[in-house]
Coordinates of C-alpha atoms and ligand atoms in Angstrom, one line a residue:
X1 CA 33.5 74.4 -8.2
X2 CA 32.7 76.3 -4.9
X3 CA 29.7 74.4 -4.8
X4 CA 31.0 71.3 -3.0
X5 CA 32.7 73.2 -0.7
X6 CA 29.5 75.6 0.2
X7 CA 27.5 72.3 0.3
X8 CA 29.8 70.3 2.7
X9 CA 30.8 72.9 4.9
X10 CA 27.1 72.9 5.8
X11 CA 27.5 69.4 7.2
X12 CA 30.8 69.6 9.3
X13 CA 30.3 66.8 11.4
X14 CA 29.6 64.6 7.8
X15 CA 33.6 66.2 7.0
X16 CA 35.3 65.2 10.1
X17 CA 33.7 61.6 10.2
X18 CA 35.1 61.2 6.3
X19 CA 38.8 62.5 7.0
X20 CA 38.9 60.6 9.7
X21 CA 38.1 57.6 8.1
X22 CA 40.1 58.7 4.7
X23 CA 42.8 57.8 6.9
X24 CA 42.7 54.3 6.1
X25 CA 43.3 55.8 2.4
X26 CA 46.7 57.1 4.1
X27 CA 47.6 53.3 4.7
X28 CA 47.1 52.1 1.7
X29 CA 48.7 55.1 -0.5
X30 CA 52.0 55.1 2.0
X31 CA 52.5 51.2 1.1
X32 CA 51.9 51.8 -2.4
X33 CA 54.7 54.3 -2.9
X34 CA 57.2 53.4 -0.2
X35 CA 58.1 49.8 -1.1
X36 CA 59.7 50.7 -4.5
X37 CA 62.3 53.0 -3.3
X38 CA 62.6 50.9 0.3
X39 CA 63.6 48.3 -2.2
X40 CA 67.1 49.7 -3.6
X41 CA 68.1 49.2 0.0
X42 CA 66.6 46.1 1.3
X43 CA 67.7 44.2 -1.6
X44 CA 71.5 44.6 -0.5
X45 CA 71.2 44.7 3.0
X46 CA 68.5 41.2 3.1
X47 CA 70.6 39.9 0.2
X48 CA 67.2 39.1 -1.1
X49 CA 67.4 37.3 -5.2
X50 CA 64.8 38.8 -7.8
X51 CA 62.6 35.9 -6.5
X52 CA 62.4 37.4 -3.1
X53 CA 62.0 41.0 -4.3
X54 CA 59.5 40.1 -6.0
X55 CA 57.5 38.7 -3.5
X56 CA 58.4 41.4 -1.0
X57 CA 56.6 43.8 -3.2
X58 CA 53.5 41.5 -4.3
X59 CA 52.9 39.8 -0.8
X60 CA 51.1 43.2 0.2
X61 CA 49.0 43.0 -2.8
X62 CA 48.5 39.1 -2.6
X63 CA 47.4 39.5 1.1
X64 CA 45.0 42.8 0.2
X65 CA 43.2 40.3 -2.1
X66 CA 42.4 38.3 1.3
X67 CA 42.2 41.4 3.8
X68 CA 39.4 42.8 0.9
X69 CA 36.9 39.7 1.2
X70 CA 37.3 39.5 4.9
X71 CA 37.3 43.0 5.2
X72 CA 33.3 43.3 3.4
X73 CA 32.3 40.2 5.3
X74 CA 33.5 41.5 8.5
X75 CA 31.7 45.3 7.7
X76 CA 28.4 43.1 7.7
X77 CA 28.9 41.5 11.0
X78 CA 30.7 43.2 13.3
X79 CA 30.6 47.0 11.6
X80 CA 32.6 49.0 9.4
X81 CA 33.7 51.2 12.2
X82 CA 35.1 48.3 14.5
X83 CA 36.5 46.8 11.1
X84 CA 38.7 49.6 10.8
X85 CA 39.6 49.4 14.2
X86 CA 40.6 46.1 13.3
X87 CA 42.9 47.1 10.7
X88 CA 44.1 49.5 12.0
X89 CA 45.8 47.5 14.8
X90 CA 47.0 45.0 12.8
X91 CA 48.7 47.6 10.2
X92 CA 50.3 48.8 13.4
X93 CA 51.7 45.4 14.5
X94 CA 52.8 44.4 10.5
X95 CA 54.0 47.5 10.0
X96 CA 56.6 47.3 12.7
X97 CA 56.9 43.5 12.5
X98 CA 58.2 44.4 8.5
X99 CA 60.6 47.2 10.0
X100 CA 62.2 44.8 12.5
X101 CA 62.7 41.8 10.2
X102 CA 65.7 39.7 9.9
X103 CA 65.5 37.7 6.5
X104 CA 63.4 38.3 3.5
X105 CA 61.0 35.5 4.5
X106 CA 60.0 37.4 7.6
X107 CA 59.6 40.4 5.4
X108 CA 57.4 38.9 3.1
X109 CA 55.3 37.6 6.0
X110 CA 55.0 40.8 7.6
X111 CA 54.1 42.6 4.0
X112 CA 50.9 39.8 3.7
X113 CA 49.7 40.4 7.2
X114 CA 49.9 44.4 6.1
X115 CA 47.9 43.4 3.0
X116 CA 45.7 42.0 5.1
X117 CA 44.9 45.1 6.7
X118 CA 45.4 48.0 3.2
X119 CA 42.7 45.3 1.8
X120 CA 40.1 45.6 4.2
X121 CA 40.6 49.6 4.7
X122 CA 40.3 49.8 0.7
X123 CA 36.8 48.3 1.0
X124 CA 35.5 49.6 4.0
X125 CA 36.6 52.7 4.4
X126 CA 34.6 54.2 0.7
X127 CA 31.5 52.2 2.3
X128 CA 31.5 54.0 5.6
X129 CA 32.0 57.5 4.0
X130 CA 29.5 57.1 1.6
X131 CA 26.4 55.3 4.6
X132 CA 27.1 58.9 6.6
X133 CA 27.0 61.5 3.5
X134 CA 23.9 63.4 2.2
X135 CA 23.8 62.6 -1.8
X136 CA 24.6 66.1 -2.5
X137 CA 28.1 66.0 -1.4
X138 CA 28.8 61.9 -1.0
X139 CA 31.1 62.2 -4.4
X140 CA 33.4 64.6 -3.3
X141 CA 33.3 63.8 0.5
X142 CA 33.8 59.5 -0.6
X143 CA 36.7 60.3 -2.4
X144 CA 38.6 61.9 0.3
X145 CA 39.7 58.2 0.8
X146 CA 41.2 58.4 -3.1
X147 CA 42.7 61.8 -1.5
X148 CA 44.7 60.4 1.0
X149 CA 46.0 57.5 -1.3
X150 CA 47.5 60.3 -3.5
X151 CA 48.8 61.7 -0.6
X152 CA 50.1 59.0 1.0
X153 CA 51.6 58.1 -2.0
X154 CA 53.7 61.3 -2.2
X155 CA 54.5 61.1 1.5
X156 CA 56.3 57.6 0.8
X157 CA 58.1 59.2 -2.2
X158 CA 58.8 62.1 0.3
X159 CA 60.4 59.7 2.7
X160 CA 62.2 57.8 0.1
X161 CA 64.1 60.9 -1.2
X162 CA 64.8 62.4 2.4
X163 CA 65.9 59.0 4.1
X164 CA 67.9 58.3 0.8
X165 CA 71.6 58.5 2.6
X166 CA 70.7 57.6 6.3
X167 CA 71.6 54.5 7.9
X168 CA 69.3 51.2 8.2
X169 CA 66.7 53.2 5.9
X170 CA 64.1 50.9 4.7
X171 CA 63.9 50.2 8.1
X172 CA 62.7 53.7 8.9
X173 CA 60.3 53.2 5.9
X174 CA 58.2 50.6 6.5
X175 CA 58.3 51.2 10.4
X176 CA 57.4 54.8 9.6
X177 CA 53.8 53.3 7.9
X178 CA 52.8 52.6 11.9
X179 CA 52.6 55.9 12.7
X180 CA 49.3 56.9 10.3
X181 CA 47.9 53.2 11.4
X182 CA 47.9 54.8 14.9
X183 CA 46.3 57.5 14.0
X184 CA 43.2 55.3 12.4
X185 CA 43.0 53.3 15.4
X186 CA 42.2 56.6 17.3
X187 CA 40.2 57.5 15.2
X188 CA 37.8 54.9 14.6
X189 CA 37.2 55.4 18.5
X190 CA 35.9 58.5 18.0
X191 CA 33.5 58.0 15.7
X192 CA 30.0 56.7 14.9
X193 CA 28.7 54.0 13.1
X194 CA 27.4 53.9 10.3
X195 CA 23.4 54.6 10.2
X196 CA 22.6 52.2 7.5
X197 CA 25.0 49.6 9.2
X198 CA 22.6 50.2 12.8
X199 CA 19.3 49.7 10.6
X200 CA 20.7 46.4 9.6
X201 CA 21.0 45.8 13.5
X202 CA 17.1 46.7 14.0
X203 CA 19.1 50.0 16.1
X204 CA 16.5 52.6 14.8
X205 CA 17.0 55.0 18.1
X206 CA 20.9 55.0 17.4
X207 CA 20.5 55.7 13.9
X208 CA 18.4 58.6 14.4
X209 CA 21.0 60.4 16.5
X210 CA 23.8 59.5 14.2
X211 CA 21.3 61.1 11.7
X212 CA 20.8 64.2 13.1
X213 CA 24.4 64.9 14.3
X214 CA 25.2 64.2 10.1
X215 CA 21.8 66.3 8.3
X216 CA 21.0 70.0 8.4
X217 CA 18.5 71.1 10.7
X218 CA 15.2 71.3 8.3
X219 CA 16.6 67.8 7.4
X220 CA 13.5 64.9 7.0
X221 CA 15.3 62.3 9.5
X222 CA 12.4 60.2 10.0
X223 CA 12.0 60.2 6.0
X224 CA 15.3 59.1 5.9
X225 CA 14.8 56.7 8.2
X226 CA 11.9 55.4 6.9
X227 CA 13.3 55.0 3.7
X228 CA 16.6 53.1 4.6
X229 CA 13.8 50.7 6.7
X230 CA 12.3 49.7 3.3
X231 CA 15.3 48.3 1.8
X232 CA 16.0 46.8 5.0
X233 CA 13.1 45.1 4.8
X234 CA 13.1 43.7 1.6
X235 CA 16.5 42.7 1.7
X236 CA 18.0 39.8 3.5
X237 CA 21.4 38.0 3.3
X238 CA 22.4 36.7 0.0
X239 CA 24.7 33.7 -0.6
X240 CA 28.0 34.3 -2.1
X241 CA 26.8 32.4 -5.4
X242 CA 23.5 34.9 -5.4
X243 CA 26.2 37.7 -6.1
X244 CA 26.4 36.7 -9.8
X245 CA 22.7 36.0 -10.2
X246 CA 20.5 37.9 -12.2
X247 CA 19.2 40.0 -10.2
X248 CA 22.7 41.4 -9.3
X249 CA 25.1 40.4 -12.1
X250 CA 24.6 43.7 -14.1
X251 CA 25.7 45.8 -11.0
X252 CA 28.5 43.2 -10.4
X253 CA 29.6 43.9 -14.0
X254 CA 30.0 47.5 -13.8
X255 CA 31.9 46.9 -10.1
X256 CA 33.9 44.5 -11.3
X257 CA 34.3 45.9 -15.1
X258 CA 35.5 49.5 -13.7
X259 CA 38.0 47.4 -10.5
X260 CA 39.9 46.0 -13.4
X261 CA 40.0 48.5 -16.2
X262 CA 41.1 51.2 -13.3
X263 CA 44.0 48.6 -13.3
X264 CA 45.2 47.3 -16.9
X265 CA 45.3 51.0 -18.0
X266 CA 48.6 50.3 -16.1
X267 CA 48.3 53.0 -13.5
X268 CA 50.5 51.4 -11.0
X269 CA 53.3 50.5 -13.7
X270 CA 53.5 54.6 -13.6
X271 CA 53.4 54.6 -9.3
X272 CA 55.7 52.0 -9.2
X273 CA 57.7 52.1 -12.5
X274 CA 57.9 56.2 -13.1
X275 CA 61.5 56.3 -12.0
X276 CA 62.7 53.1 -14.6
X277 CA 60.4 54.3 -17.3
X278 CA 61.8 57.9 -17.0
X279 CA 65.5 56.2 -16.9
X280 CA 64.9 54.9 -20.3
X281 CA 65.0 58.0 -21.4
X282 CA 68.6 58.6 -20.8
X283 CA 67.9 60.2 -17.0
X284 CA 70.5 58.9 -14.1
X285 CA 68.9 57.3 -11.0
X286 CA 68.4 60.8 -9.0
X287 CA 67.1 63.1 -11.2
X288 CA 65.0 60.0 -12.3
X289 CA 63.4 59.6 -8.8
X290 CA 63.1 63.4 -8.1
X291 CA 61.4 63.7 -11.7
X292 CA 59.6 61.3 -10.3
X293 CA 58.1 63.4 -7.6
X294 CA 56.3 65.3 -10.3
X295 CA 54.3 62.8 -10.4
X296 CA 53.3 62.0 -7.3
X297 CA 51.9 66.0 -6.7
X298 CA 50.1 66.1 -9.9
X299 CA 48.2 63.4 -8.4
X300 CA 47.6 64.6 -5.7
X301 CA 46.3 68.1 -7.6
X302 CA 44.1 66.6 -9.6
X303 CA 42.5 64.3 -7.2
X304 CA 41.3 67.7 -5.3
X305 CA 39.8 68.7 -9.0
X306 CA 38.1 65.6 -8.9
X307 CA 36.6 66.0 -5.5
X308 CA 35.6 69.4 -6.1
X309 CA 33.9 68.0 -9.4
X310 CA 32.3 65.2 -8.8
X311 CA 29.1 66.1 -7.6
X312 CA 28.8 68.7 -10.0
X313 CA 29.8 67.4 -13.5
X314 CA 28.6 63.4 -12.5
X315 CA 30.8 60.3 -12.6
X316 CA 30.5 59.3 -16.1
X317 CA 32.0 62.4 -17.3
X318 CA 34.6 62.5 -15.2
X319 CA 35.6 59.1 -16.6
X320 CA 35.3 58.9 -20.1
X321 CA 37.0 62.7 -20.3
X322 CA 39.9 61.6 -17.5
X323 CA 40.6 57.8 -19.7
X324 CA 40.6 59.9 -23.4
X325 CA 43.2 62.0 -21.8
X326 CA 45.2 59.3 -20.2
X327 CA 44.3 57.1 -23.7
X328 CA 46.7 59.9 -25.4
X329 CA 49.3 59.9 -22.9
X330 CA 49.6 56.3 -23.3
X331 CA 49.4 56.3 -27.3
X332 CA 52.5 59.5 -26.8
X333 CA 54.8 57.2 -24.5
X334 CA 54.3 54.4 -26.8
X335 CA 55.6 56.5 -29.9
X336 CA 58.2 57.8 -28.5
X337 CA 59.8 54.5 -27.0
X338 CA 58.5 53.1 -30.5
X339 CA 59.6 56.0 -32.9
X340 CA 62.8 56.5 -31.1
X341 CA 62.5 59.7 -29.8
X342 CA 64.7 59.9 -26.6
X343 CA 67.5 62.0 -27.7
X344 CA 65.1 65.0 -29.8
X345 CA 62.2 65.3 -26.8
X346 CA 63.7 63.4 -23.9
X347 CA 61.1 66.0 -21.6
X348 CA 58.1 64.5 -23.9
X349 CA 57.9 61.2 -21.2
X350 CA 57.4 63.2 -17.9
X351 CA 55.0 65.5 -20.0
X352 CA 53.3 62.2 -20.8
X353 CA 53.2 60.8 -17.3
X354 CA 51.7 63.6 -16.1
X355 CA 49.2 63.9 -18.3
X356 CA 48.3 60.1 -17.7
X357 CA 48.7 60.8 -13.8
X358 CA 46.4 63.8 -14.1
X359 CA 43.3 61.9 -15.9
X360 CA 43.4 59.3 -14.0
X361 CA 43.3 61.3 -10.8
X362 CA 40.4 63.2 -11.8
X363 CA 38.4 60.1 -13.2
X364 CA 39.1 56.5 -12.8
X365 CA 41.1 56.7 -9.5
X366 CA 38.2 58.5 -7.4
X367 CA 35.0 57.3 -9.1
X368 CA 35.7 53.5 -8.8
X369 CA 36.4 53.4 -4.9
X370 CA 33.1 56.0 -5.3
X371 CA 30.9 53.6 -7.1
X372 CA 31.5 50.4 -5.6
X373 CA 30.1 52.2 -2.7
X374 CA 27.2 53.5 -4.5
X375 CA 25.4 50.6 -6.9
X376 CA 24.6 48.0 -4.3
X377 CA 21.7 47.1 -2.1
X378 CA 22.5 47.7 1.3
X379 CA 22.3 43.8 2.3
X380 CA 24.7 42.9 -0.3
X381 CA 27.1 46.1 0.1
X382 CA 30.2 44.9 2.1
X383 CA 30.3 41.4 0.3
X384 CA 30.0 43.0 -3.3
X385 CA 32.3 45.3 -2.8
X386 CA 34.6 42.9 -1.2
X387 CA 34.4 40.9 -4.5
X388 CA 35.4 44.1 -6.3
X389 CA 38.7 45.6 -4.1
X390 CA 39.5 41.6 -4.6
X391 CA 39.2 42.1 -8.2
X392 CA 41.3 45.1 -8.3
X393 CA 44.2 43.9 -6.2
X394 CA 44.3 41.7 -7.9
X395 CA 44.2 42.9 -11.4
X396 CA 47.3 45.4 -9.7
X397 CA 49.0 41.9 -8.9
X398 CA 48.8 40.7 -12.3
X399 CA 50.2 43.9 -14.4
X400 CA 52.4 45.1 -11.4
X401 CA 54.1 41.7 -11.6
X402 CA 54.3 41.1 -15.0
X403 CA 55.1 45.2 -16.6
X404 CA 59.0 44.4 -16.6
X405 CA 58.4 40.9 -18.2
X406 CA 55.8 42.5 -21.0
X407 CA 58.2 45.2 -21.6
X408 CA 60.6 42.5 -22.5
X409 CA 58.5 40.1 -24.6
X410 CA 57.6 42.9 -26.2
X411 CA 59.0 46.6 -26.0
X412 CA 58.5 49.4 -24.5
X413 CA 56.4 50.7 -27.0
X414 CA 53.9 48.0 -27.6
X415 CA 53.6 47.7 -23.7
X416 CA 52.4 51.1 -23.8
X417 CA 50.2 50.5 -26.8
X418 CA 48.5 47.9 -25.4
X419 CA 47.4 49.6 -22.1
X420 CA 46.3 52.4 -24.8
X421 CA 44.3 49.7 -26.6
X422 CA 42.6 48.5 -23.3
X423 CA 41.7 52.0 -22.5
X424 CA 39.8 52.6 -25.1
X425 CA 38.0 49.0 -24.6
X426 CA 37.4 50.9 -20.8
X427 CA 35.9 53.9 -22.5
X428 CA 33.5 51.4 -24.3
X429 CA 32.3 50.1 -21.2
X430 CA 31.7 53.1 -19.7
X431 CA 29.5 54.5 -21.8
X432 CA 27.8 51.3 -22.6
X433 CA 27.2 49.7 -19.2
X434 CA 28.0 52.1 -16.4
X435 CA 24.7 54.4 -14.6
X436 CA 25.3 58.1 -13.0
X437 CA 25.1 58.0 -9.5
X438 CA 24.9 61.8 -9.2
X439 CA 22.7 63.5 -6.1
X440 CA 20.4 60.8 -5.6
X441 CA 20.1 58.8 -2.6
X442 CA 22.2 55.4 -1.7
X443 CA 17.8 53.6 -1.5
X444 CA 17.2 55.5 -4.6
X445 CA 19.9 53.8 -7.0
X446 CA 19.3 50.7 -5.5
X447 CA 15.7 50.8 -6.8
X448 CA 16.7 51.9 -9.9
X449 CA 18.9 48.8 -10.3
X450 CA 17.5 46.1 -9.0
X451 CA 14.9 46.6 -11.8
X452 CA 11.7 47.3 -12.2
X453 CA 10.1 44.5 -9.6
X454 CA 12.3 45.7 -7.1
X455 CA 10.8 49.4 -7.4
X456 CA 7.1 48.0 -7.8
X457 CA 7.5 46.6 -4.2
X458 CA 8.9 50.1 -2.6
X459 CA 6.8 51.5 -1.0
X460 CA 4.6 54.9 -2.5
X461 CA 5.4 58.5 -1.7
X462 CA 8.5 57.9 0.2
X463 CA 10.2 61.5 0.3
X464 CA 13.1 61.7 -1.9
X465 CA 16.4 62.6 0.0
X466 CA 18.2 64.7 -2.6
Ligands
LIG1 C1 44.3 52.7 -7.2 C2 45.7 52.3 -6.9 C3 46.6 53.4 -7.4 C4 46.2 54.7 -6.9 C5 47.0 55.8 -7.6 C6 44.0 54.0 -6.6 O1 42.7 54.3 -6.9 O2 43.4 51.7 -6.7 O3 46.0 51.0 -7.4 O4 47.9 53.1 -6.9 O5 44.8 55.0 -7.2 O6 46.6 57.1 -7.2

């Protein structure tokens, strides 16, 4: 384990760039887990009807599908840093625009102009960590981003449970988010772009000092250089339709695949839904929401596992060991909403969300924000993995909005046994169709995937940046 850390504190200028920029990971975490509780209140105070609560919740996630495709196009054009920037102003002016808001349809309107910006910081912010990190240490150091979701997420609970009797609440909040969203905005002025992003640009010079401020000493800049040059070269713009041709469809497959598995295992109907579901077992509202916080810090825990072990054990590992063990917790919830067993082990359902919570933080949360930054060529990479952040908001739309309806179609405990069923389809897919992306180089994957004519036309005894 204490190699990552002896690795990456060898590059502490690579660190401070990625915490930085994790900080869009902040934005989107903090919106995640403070809308739930914010809702109790709003509700009463708005008068808002289930059709308006609703939509407060999923206009955030409707508008992230948006903010993610404008977010990768934008990364391309105008850079990933200034993106950010971007973002983070406008999170600053929704977030107080939602704290301020007079009816629910203001609300609503300030929670898609958020999800604009959560959207594009989802997708850019993994891409920008991962163009400035040496291989060695780019798993751990990419999912810093995952880190601060986690940890945003507990700092919303947090919030929830200490602004629980004050006055106007929600208001405090949502208005609360714009503090972080400041932060990012001065931020993002104090970094640098992106070296890959200033090849694109023909900005050789520029890249070369980002380079050497980010490599060790006896590091092979010009190598590096060189090397990020020949993909630049043989690249060039692809049409949106080109995305899903042949050449690319088997890396949009595994983007896309592991976007919406990390989804219909149900992972947000235990963010947003662990208070309810632990209600069901007999639990009154408080203890419910500060059981709840259990939750939120094994998250958090095992999300530092996975950083620690991610360049070390590999991806794939990581994720077919971390969905097994949140397969079982699913399968255990599912019996004991299904075999009645409330009143003998009410403590059984916490044990089982945290189990879930803990294998998913140490596999499928960090290593899909990890790979979408990792399989694609470098001409492609902020529209591809725009199309996958789109895919997973919106596959978090789809259950998030419809987990109270399923439950009542069709019981808690078939609910549960049907994410369980599509984990195991996710496991399936994993070992079938997904590549490890372990210590080797951002040019080096994308030769290996874009097939053997691609890695004909490299170009011979390039040094390998390992
Ligand atoms: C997912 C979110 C989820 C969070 C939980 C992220 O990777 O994309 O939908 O709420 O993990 O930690």
């Amino acid at each position: 384990m204490s190699g990552y850390i002896r690795e990456a504190s060898r590059n502490p200028f690579v660190l401070r760039i990625a915490m930085l920029a994790a900080l869009g990971g902040l934005l989107f975490g903090y919106d995640t887990g403070v809308i739930s509780g914010a809702l109790l209140y709003i509700k009463e105070d708005l008068r808002a009807g289930a059709l308006a609560q609703s939509w407060i919740v999923a206009g955030l996630l409707a508008g992230a599908v948006v903010g993610a495709l404008a977010g990768g196009r934008l990364a391309d054009l105008i850079s990933r840093r200034r993106t950010l920037l971007v973002a983070g102003v406008i999170y600053v002016v929704a977030a107080l625009a939602a704290a301020v808001a007079q009816n629910a349809g203001q609300l609503v309107a300030a929670r898609v102009v958020l999800g604009l910006a959560v959207g594009a910081a989802s997708a850019v912010v993994p891409l920008y960590i991962a163009e400035h990190t040496p291989p060695k240490i780019r798993g751990g150091t990419v999912s810093y981003n995952q880190l601060m979701v986690t940890i945003g997420i507990l700092v919303a609970y947090l919030t929830n449970f200490a602004l629980s009797g004050v006055a106007h609440n929600w208001r405090w909040m949502l208005g609360l988010g714009a503090a972080p969203g400041v932060v990012l905005v001065a931020a993002m002025l104090a970094v640098p772009y992106s070296p890959r992003w200033l090849m694109m640009r023909g900005r050789r010079d520029e890249a070369r000092a980002v380079l050497r401020r980010t490599r060790h000493a006896d590091a092979d800049v010009e190598g590096e250089l060189d090397e990020i040059e020949s993909v630049v070269a043989q690249e060039r713009r692809h049409s949106w339709r080109e995305l899903f041709g042949p050449r690319l469809r088997p890396m949009m497959v595994v983007g896309i695949g592991l976007a919406v598995i990390q989804q219909v295992v149900g992972v947000n109907t235990v963010v947003y839904f662990s208070p309810t579901i632990l209600t069901y077992t007999g639990l009154k509202a408080d203890d419910a929401i500060a059981q709840a916080l259990t939750v939120g810090i094994t998250n958090v825990v095992f999300t530092v596992v996975a950083v620690l072990l991610l360049d070390r054990v590999g991806r794939r590992t990581l994720l077919v060991v971390g969905t097994a063990g949140l397969t079982v917790a699913l399968a255990l919830l599912g019996a004991f909403f299904g075999f009645g067993w409330e009143r003998e082990a009410p403590w059984l359902a916490l044990a089982a969300l945290v189990l879930f919570i803990a294998s998913f933080a140490v596999g499928l949360g960090p290593v899909f924000w990890l790979m979408i930054s990792e399989i694609f060529p470098l001409a492609v990479r902020g529209q591809a993995m725009a199309v996958c952040s789109l895919a997973n908001w919106a596959a978090n739309f789809v259950v998030s909005y419809y987990f109270l309806q399923l439950v009542d179609a069709i019981g808690r405990a078939w609910t549960f046994w049907l994410y369980a069923g599509l984990s195991v389809a996710g496991i399936v897919f994993f070992v079938t169709r997904v590549p490890e992306t372990r210590d080797r180089s951002l040019e080096e994957i994308e030769r290996e995937l874009s097939g053997p004519a691609a890695a004909r036309t490299s170009p011979p005894g390039r040094p390998r940046h390992v």
